[in-house]
Each structure stands twice: as C-alpha cells, then as structure tokens.
Tab-separated table of C-alpha atoms and ligand atoms in Angstrom:
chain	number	residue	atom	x	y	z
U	17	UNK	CA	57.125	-0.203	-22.577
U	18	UNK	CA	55.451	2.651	-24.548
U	19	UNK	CA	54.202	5.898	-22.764
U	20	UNK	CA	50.322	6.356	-22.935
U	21	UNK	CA	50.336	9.036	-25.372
U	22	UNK	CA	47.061	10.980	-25.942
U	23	UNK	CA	46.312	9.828	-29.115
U	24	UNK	CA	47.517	5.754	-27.493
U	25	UNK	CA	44.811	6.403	-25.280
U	26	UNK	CA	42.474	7.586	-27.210
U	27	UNK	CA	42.722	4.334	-29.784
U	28	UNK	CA	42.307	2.346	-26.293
U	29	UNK	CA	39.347	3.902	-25.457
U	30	UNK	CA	37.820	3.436	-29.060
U	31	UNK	CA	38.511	-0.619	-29.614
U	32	UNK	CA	37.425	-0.758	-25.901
U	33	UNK	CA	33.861	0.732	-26.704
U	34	UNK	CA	33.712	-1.087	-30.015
U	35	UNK	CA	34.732	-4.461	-28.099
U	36	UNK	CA	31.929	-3.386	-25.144
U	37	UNK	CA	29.644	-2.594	-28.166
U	38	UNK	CA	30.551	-6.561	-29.610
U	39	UNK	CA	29.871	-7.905	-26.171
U	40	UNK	CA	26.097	-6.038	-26.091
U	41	UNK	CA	25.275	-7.041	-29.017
U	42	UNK	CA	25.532	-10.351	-28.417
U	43	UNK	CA	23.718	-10.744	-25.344
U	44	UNK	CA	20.144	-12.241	-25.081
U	45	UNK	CA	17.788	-8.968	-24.477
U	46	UNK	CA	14.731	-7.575	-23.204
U	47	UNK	CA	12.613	-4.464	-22.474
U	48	UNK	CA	10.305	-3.447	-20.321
U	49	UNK	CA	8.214	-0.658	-19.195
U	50	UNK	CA	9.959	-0.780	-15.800
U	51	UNK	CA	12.850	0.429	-17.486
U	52	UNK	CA	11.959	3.767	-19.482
U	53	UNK	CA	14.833	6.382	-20.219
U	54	UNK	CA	16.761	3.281	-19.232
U	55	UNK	CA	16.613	0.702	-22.144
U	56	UNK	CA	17.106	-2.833	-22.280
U	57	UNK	CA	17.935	-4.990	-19.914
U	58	UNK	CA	21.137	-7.643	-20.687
U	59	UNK	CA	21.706	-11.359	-19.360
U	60	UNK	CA	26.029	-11.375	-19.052
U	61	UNK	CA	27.138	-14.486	-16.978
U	62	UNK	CA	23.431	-15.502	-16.547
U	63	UNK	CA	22.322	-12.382	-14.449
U	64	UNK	CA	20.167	-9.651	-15.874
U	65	UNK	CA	20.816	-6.147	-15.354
U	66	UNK	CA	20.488	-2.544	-17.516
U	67	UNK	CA	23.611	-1.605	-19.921
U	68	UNK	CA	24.994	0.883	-17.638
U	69	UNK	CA	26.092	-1.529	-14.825
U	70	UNK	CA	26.861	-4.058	-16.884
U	71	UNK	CA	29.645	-1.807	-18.281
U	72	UNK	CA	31.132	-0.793	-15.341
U	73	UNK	CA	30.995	-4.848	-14.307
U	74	UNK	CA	32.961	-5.455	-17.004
U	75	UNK	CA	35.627	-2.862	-16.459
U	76	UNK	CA	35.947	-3.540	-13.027
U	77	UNK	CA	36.431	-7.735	-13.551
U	78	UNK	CA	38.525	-5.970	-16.458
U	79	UNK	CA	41.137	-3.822	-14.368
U	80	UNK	CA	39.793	-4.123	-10.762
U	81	UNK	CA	43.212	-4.540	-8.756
U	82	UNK	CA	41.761	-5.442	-5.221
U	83	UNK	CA	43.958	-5.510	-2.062
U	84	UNK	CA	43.697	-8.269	0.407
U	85	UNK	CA	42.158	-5.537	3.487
U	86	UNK	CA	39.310	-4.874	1.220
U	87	UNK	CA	35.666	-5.846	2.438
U	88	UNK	CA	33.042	-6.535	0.049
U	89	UNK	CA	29.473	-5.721	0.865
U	90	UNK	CA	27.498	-7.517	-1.687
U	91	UNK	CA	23.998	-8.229	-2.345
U	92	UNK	CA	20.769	-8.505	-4.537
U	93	UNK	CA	19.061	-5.154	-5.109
U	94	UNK	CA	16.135	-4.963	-2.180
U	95	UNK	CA	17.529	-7.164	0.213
U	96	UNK	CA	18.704	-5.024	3.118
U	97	UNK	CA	21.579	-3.536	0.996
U	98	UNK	CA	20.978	-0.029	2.488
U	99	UNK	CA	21.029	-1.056	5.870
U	100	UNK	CA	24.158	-3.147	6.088
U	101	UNK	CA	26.172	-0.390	3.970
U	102	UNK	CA	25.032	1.786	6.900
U	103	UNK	CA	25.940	-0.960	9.737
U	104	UNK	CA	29.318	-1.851	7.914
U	105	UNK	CA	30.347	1.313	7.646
U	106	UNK	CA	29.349	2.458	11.030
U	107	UNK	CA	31.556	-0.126	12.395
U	108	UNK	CA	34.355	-0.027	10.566
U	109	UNK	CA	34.463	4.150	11.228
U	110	UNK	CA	33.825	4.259	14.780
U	111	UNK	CA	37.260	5.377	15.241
U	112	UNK	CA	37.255	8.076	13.317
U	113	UNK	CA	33.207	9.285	13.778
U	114	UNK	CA	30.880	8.956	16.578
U	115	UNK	CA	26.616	8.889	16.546
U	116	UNK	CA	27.064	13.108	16.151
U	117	UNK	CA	29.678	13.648	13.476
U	118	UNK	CA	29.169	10.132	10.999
U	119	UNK	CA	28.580	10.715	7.472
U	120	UNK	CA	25.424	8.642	7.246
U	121	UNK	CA	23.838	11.769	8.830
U	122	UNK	CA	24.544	13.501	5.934
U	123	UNK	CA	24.777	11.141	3.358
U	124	UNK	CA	22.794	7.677	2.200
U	125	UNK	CA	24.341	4.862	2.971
U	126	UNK	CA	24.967	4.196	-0.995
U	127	UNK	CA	27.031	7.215	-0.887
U	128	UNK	CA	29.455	6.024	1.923
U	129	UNK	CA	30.901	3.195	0.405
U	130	UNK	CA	31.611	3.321	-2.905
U	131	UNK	CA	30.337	0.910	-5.832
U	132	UNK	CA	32.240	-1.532	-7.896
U	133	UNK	CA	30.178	-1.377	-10.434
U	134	UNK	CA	30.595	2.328	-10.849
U	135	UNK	CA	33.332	4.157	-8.554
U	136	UNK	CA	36.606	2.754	-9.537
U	137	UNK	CA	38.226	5.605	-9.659
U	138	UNK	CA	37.040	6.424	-5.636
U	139	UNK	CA	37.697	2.954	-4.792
U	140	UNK	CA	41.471	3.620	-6.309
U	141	UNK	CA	41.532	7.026	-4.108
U	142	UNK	CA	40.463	4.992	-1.009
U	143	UNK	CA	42.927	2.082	-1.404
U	144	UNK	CA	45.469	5.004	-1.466
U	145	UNK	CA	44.759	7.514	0.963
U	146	UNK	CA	41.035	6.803	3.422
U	147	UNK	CA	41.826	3.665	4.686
U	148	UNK	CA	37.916	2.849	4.472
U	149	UNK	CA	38.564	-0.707	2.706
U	150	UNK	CA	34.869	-1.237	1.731
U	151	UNK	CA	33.625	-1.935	-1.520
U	152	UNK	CA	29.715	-2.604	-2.551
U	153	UNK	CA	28.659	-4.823	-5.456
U	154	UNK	CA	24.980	-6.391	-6.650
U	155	UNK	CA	27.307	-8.400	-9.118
U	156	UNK	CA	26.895	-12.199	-8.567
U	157	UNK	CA	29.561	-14.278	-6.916
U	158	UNK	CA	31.116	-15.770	-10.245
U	159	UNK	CA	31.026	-12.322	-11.678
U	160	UNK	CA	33.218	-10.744	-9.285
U	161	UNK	CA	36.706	-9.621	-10.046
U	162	UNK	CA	39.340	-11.974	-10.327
U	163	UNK	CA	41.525	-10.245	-7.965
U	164	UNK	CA	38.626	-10.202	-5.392
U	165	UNK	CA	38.906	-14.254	-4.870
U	166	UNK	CA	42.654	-14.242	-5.147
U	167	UNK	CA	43.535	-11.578	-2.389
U	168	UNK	CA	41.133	-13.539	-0.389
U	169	UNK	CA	39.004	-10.615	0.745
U	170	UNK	CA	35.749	-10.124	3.066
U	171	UNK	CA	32.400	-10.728	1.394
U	172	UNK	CA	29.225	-10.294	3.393
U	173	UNK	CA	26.294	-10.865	1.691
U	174	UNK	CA	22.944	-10.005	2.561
U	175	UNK	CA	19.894	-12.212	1.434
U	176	UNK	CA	15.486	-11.883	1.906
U	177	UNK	CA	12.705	-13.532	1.732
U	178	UNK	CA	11.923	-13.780	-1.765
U	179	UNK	CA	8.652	-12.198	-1.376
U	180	UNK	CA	9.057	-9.168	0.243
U	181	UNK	CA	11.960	-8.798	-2.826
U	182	UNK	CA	9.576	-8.929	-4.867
U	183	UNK	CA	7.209	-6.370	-3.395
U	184	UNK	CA	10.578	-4.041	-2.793
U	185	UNK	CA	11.806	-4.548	-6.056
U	186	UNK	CA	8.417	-3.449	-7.721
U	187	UNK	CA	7.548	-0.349	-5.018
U	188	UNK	CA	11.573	0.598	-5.974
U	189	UNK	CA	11.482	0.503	-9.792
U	190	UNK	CA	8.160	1.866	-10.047
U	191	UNK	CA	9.142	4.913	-7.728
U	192	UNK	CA	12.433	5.356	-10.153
U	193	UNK	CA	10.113	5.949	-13.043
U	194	UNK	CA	7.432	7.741	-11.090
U	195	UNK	CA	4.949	5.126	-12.397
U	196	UNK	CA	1.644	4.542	-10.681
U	197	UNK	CA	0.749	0.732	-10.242
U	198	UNK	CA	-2.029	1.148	-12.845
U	199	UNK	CA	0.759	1.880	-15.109
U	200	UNK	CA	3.175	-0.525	-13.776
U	201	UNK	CA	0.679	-3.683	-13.162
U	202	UNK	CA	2.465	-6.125	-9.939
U	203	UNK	CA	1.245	-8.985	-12.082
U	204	UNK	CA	3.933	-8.232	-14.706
U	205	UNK	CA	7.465	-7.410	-12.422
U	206	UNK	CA	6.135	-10.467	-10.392
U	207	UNK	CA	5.997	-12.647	-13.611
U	208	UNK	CA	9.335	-11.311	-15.151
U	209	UNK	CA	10.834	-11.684	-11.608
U	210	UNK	CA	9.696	-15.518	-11.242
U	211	UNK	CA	11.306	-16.194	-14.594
U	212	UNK	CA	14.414	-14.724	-13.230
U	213	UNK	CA	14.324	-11.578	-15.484
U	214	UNK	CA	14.759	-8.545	-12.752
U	215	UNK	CA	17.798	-6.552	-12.075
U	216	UNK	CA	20.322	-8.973	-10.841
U	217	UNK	CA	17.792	-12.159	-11.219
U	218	UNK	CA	17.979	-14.727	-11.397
U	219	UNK	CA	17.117	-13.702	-7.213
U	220	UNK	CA	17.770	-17.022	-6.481
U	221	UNK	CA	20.638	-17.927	-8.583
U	222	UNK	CA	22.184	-14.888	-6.824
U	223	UNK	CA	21.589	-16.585	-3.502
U	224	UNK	CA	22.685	-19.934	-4.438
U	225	UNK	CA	26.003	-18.044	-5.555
U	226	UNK	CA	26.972	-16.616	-2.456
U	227	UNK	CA	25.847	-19.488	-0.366
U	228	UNK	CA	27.919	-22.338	-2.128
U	229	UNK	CA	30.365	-20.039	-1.703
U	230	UNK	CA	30.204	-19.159	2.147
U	231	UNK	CA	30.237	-23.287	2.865
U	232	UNK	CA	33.310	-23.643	0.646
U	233	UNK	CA	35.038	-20.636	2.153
U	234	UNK	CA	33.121	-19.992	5.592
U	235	UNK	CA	36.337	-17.760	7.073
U	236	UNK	CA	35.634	-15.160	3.936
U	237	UNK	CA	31.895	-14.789	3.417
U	238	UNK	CA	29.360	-14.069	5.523
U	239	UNK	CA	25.563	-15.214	4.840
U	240	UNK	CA	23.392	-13.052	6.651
U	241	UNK	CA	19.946	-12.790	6.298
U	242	UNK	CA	17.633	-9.623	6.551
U	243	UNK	CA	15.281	-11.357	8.939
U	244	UNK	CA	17.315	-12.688	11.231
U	245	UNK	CA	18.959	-9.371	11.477
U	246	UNK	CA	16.051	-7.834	12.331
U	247	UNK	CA	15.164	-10.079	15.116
U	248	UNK	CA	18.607	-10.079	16.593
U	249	UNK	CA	20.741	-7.256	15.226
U	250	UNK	CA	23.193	-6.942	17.956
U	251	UNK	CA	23.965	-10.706	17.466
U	252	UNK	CA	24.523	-9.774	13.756
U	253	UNK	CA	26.633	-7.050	14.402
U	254	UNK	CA	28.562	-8.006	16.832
U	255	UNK	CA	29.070	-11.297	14.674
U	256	UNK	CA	30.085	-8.633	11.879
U	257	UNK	CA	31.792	-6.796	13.229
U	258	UNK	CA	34.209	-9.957	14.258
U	259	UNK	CA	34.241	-11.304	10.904
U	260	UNK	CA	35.357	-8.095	9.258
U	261	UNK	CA	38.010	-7.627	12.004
U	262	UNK	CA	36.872	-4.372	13.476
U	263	UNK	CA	35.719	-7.017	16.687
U	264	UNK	CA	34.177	-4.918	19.718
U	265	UNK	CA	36.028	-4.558	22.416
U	266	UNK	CA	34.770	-5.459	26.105
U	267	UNK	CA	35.047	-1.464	26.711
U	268	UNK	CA	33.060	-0.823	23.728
U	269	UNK	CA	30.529	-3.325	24.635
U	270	UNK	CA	30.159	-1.512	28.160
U	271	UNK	CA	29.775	1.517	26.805
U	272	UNK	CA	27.100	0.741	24.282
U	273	UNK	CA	28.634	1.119	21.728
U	274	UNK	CA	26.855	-1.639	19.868
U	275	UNK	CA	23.549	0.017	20.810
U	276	UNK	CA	24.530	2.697	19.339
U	277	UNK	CA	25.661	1.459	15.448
U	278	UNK	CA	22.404	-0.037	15.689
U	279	UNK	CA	19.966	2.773	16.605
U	280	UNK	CA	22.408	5.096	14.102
U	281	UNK	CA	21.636	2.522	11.259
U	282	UNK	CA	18.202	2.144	12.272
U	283	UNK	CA	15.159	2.327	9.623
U	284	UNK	CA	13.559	4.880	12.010
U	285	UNK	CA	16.422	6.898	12.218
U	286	UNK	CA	17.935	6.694	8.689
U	287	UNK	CA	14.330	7.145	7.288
U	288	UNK	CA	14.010	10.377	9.268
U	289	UNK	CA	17.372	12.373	8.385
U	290	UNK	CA	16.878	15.044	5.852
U	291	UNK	CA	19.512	14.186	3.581
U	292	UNK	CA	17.101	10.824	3.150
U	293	UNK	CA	14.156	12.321	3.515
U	294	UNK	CA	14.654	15.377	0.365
U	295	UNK	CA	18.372	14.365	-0.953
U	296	UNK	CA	18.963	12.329	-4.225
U	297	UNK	CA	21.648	9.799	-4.530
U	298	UNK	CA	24.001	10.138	-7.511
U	299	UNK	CA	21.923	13.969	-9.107
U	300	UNK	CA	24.427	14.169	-11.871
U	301	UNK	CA	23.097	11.066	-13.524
U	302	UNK	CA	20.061	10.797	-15.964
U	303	UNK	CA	18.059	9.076	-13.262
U	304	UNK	CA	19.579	10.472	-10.265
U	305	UNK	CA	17.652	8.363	-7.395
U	306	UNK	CA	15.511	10.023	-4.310
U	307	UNK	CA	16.901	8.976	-1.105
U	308	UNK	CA	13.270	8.326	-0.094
U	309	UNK	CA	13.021	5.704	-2.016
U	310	UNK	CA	15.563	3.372	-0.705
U	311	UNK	CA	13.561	3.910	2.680
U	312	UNK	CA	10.069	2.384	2.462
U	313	UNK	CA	8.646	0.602	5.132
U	314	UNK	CA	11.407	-2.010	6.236
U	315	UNK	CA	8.212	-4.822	7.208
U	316	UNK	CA	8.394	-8.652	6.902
U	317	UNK	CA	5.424	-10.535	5.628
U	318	UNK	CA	4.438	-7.287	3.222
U	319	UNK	CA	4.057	-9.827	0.681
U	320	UNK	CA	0.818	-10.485	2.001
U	321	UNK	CA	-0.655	-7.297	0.843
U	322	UNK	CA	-0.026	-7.927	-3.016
U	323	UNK	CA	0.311	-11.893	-3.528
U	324	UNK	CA	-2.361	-13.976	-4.751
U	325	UNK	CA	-3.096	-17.401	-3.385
U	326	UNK	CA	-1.306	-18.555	-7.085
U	327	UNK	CA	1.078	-16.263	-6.867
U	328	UNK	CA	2.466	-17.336	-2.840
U	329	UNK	CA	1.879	-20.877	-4.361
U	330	UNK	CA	4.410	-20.366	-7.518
U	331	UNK	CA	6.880	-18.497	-5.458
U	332	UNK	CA	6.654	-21.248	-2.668
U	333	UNK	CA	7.288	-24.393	-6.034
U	334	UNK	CA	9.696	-22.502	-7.355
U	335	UNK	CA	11.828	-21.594	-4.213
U	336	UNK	CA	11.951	-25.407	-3.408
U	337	UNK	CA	13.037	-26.886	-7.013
U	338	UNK	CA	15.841	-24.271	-7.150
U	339	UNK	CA	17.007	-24.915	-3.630
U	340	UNK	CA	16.782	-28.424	-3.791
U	341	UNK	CA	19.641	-30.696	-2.131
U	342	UNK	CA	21.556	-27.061	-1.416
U	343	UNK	CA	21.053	-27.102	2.311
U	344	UNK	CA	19.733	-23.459	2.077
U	345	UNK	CA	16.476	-23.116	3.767
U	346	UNK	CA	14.491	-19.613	2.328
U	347	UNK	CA	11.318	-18.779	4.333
W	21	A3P	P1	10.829	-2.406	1.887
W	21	A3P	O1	10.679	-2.001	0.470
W	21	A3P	O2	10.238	-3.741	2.175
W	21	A3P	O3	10.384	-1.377	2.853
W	21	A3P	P2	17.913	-2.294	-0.355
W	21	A3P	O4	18.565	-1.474	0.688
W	21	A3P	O5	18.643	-3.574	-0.669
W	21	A3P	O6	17.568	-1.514	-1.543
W	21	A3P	O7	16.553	-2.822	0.294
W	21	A3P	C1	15.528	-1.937	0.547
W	21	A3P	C2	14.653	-2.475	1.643
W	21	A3P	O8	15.334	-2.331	2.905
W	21	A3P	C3	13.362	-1.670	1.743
W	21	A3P	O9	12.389	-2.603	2.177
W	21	A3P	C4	13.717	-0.653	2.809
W	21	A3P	O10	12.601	-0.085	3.447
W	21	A3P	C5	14.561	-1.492	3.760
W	21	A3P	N1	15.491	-0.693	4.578
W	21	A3P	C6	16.142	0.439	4.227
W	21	A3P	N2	16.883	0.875	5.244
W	21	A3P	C7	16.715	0.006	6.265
W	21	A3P	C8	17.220	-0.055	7.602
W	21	A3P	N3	18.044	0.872	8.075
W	21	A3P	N4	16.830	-1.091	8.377
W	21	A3P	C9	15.991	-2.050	7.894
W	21	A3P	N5	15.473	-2.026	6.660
W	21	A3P	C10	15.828	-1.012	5.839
C-alpha cells in the first residue's frame, strides 16, 4: 500500500472537494432570509439542511468508523436536543463527576458530546482515550453512517409536538441572525416549515424515520418524547438510563441520585449558569451561537401564542395524512 505522501494527500483533498462540489451542485436548492451569511439551504437524501452540515454528513457516512459501545443521541433541531445531551451525559458521567464538579456547569450541553456532523476528529480522540461513547446527530435515520447500523449501537431519539417546533425553530433562527419578527415574518418559516423546507425537515419525515425504526429494532432505539419527559422525567431517565446500560443502581436510587441528574439538567438550572447565560457555543465559527439561545422558555402549548385558527388547522391535516396507518400518535 502507498504511504500518504503530502502531495498524495493533498490530490485527495482536491478530487474530494471537487466531488463534494459535484454533489452540491446537483442538489435541489433554496434561500431564504432565515439563512443570511449562511447561504442556501440543500435537500441530500430528502432532508434539508445548510451546506456546512451537509458536508460534514457526508464525510462522516464517508469515513465514520463507529464502535459497537457508542450511543447516539439524535434528533430534529428544537425538539429537546439540549436537554437530553445534558441528561445523557449526566448519566453516563456520574462516575467520574458529581452535581459540583460536571462539565455542564461550565459548558452547554452541545459542547459535551461531540457532533457527527462536525467533530470527527473528537469523536476519534474519545473512542481512543475518554471512554465517553456518545455521539450527537440531527441527521435522519437513513442518513446515518453505515457503520452506525452495523455495530448495532444506541440511538435515542428525541421527538415534539410539531407546533411548539415550529415556534422554537423560528424564535432559534431568528435569534441566530439577530432578526426582529418584523423582519423575519412567522407566516413565512411556518409556510416553508409545513412544506417540509426547514433545517432537517421534512419534521415529520424525520420522525417517521426514527420511529419505523425503533418498532423494527426496539432493543437499539429509544423514542422518547419531549412531553412525556416533562411530565415524568424520572420515569424517562431511569428508563434511559437502562437502555443505554449505565442502569441505576438500588444505592443510587436511595441516594437520589436520579433527583439529582434531573434538577442538574433542569431548564431552570441550565438556563441560569453563566456559561449559558453570556457564553457562545462553537466562537471560532462565522456564526458562533449564544448559549442563550438554546434556552428559551422550555413551555408546551406556546404554539398558541403565534398560530392562527388556519394555521393549527393545516398543521393538525397535515400531521394526520403523513402519519397515517404508522401507529405514531403526535399531539
Ligand atoms: P422553546 O423554544 O420552546 O423554549 P433543542 O435543544 O432541540 O434546540 O430545543 C430547544 C427547546 O428546548 C427550547 O424550547 C428550549 O427552551 C428547550 N430546552 C432547553 N433546555 C431545556 C431543558 N433543560 N429542559 C427542558 N427544555 C429545555
């Protein structure tokens, strides 16, 4: 086998970009003013999404090598992501960090486990030396990795009431371009959104993905849903906890230890820290992210407060004609 010379590497890198560059250009496109500095978005394997993470999906379902202890956190953008980063983190590091010393005091929760659509290179590092096995993803289910499916790893997957995804999604991507909603009407991310054209959208295509999935394999993914979560999070966590195999013991449960992940992860108390409060997630990038704005005001039924009658009406039609016959119920 030849040695990766410099110049080998460098003619890699070149037909790769070209080849990435082939692959763009062929892609069904669209702009939007919710997407300034930013570009176009892309549909690649029916989801829509911005150039940037569609390259790093590509590399990693290119060269991602996963191993069979890792545990995917995956979700639609605005769906509780933050929070279960936190709680899966939390509980899988409880060994090594208490309430006083974790990491999500000092760090968002998007910072603690690293992204497959962007931190290959850390998720390498980890599978060699943390022994943290989690990965996070927004890709769809048949967009994952190969390797993913065949070393049979953990996916839990968070899912929302369409609605308040909506009303998320638009507070978020207005907040990233520090547009006011005179400039940014609802009316137009709620129409794009409906016609499935939102970052990761088709929303419920997404769903439907991970939710096949989870009844053909029910001992690798778990379906959990933001609501129920909130009504009942030591259930949840105690449920994810088990599934992930980090299961509580009776010690643990006697000492609170539950409790305690859970008021740790909590909105109020994540929402509060400084580093979430006045930090910025990823500040080398372009469009380096305020912590704030992952943390907004964590309410079911906000919806209410921007829907027209029309507008709960066309949400409500199209939620049942896509779920249709699935057996997935979305309130
Ligand atoms: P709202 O915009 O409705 O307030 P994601 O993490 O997938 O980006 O989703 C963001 C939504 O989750 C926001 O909803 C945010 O306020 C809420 N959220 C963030 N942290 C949370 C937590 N620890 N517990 C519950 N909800 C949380």
């Amino acid at each position: 086998m030849n040695h990766l010379t410099p110049e080998l590497a460098e003619n890699l890198l070149t037909i790769f970009i070209s080849a990435m560059e082939d692959i763009f250009n062929s892609l069904p496109q669209k702009s939007s003013c919710w997407l300034k500095g930013k570009g176009i978005m892309y549909k690649y394997q029916g989801f829509w999404n911005i150039k940037d993470f569609l390259e790093g999906a590509i590399l990693a379902q290119q060269i991602f090598k996963a191993q069979p202890s890792d545990v995917l956190v995956s979700s639609c953008p605005k769906t509780g992501t933050t929070w279960l980063k936190a709680l899966v983190f939390a509980i899988v590091t409880r060994d090594k960090f208490d309430e006083s010393t974790s990491p999500l005091l000092t760090s968002v929760p998007h910072e603690c486990i690293p992204f497959l659509e962007k931190d290959l290179e850390q998720i390498q590092d980890n599978h060699k030396n943390s022994g943290i096995p989690l990965i996070a993803t927004h890709l769809a289910y048949t967009s994952l990795p190969k390797s993913l499916i065949a070393a049979n790893c953990k996916i839990v997957y968070i899912y929302r009431n369409v609605k308040d995804v909506i009303v998320s999604h638009y507070h978020f991507r207005r907040q990233i371009q520090k547009l006011s909603m005179e400039d940014a009407p609802f009316e137009e991310f709620f129409y794009d959104f409906c016609q499935g054209i939102s970052c990761c959208g088709p929303y419920w295509d997404h769903i439907l993905g991970y939710w096949k999935a989870s009844q053909e394999r029910p001992e690798r993914i778990l379906f959990l849903k933001y609501e129920d979560m909130k009504r009942d999070a030591r259930n949840d966590v105690k449920m994810l906890a088990e599934f992930i195999g980090y299961p509580f013991t009776i010690e643990e449960e006697k000492a609170g230890t539950i409790e305690n992940i859970i008021k740790l992860c909590s909105f109020e108390n994540l929402s509060n820290l400084e580093v979430n409060k006045s930090g910025k997630h990823r500040p080398e990038e372009p469009i380096s992210i305020e912590n704030r704005i992952y943390f907004r005001k964590a309410k079911d039924g906000d919806w209410e407060n921007y829907f027209t009658e029309e507008m709960k009406e066309k949400v409500d039609k199209l939620t049942h004609e896509q779920l249709r016959g699935t057996g997935l119920v979305l309130k």
